[in-house]
PDB file of C-alpha atoms in Angstrom:
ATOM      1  CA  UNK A 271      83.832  86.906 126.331  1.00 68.00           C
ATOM      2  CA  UNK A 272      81.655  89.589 127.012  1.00 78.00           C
ATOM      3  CA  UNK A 273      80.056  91.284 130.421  1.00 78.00           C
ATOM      4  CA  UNK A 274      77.439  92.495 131.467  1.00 82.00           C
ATOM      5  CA  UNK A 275      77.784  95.747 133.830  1.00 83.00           C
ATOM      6  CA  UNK A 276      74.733  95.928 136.898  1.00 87.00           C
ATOM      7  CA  UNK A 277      74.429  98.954 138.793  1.00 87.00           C
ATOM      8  CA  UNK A 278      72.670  98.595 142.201  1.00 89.00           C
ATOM      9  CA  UNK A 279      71.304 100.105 144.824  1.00 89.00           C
ATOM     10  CA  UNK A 280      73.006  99.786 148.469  1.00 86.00           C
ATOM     11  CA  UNK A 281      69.837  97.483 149.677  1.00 91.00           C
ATOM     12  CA  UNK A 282      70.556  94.524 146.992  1.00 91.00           C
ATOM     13  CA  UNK A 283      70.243  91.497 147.588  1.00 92.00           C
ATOM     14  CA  UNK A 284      73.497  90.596 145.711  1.00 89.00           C
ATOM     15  CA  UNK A 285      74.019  86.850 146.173  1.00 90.00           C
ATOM     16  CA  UNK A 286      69.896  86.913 144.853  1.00 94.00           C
ATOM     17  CA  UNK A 287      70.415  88.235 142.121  1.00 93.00           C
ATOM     18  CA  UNK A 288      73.707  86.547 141.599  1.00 91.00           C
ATOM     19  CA  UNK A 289      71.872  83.232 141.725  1.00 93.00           C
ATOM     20  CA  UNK A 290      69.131  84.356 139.645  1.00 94.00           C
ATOM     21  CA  UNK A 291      71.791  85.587 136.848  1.00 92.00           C
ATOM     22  CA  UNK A 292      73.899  81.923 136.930  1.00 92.00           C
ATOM     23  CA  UNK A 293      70.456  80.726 136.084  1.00 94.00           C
ATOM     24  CA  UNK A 294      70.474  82.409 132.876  1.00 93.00           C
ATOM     25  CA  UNK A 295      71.191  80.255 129.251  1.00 92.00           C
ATOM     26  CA  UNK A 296      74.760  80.712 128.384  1.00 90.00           C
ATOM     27  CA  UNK A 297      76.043  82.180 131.428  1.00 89.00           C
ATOM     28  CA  UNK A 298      79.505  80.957 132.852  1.00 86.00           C
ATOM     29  CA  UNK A 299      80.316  83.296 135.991  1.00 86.00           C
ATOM     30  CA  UNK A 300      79.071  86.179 137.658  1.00 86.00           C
ATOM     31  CA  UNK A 301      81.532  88.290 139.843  1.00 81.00           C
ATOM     32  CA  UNK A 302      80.826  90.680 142.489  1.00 81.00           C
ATOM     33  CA  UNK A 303      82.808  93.880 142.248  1.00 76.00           C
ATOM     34  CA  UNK A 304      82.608  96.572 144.733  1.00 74.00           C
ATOM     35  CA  UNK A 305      84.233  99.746 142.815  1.00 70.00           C
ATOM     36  CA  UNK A 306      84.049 101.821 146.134  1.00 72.00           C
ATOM     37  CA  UNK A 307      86.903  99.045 147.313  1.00 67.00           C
ATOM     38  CA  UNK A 308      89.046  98.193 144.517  1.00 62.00           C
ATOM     39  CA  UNK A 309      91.354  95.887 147.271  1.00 66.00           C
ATOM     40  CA  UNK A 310      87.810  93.678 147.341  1.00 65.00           C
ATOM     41  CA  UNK A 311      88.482  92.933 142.994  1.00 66.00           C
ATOM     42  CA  UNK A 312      92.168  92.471 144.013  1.00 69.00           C
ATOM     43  CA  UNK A 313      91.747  89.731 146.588  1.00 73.00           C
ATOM     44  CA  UNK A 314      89.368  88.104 144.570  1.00 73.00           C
ATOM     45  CA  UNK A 315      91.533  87.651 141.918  1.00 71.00           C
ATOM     46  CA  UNK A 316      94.320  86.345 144.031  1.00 73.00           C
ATOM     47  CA  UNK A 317      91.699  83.703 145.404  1.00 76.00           C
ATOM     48  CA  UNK A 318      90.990  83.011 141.664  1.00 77.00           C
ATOM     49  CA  UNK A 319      95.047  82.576 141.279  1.00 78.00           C
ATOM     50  CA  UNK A 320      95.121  80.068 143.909  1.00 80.00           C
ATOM     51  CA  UNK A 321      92.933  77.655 141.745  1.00 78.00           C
ATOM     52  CA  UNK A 322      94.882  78.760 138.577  1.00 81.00           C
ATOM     53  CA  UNK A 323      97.917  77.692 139.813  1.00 82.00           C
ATOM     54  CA  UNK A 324      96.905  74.237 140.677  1.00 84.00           C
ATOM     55  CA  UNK A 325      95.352  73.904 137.159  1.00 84.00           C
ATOM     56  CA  UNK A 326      98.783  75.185 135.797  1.00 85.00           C
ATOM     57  CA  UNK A 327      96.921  78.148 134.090  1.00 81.00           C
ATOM     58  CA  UNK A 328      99.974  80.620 134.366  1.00 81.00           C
ATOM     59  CA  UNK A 329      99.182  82.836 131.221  1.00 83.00           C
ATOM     60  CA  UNK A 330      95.387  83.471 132.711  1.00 79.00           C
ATOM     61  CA  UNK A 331      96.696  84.520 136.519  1.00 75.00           C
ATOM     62  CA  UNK A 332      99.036  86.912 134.697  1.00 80.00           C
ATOM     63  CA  UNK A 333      96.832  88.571 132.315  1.00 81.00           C
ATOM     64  CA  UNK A 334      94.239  88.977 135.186  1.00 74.00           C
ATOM     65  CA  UNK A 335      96.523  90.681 137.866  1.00 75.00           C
ATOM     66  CA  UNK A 336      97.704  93.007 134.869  1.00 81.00           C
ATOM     67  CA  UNK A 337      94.022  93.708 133.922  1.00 79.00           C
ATOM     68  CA  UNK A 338      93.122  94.745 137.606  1.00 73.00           C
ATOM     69  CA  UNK A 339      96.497  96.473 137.810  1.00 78.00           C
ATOM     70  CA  UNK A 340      96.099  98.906 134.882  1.00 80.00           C
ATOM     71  CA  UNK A 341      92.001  98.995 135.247  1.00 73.00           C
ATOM     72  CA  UNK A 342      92.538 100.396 138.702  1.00 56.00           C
ATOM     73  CA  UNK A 343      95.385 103.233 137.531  1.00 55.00           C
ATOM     74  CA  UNK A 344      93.318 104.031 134.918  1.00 52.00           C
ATOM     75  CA  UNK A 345      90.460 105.565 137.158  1.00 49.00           C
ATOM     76  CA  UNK A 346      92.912 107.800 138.913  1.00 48.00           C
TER      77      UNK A 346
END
């Protein structure tokens, strides 16, 4: 998998251009991520865990909490 980094300014229409991006060829997902408030990447992958779980996906959940977890101490 690879991903594709988007810088914006404050005045983005996010969820636009989030729409306009899923409409790309070849693209599964596009995630929001709000570096000034790392807590906002956190709950979203708990949210994502929820739906994991039911699916029985155990080895994903865990490899995305310790992803977050070690991307986040890394910046420090």
């Amino acid at each position: 998998m690879k991903y594709l980094k988007i810088n914006t300014q404050e005045t983005t229409d996010l969820e636009a251009l989030k729409n306009a991006i899923l409409q790309m060829k070849g693209v599964d997902s596009v995630d929001i991520i709000d570096e000034e408030n790392p807590e906002s990447e956190l709950k979203k992958a708990f949210n994502k865990t929820k739906e994991q779980f039911k699916k029985g996906d155990y080895e994903t959940v865990v490899n995305d909490i310790f992803d977050i977890l070690t991307k986040n101490n890394s910046k420090k």
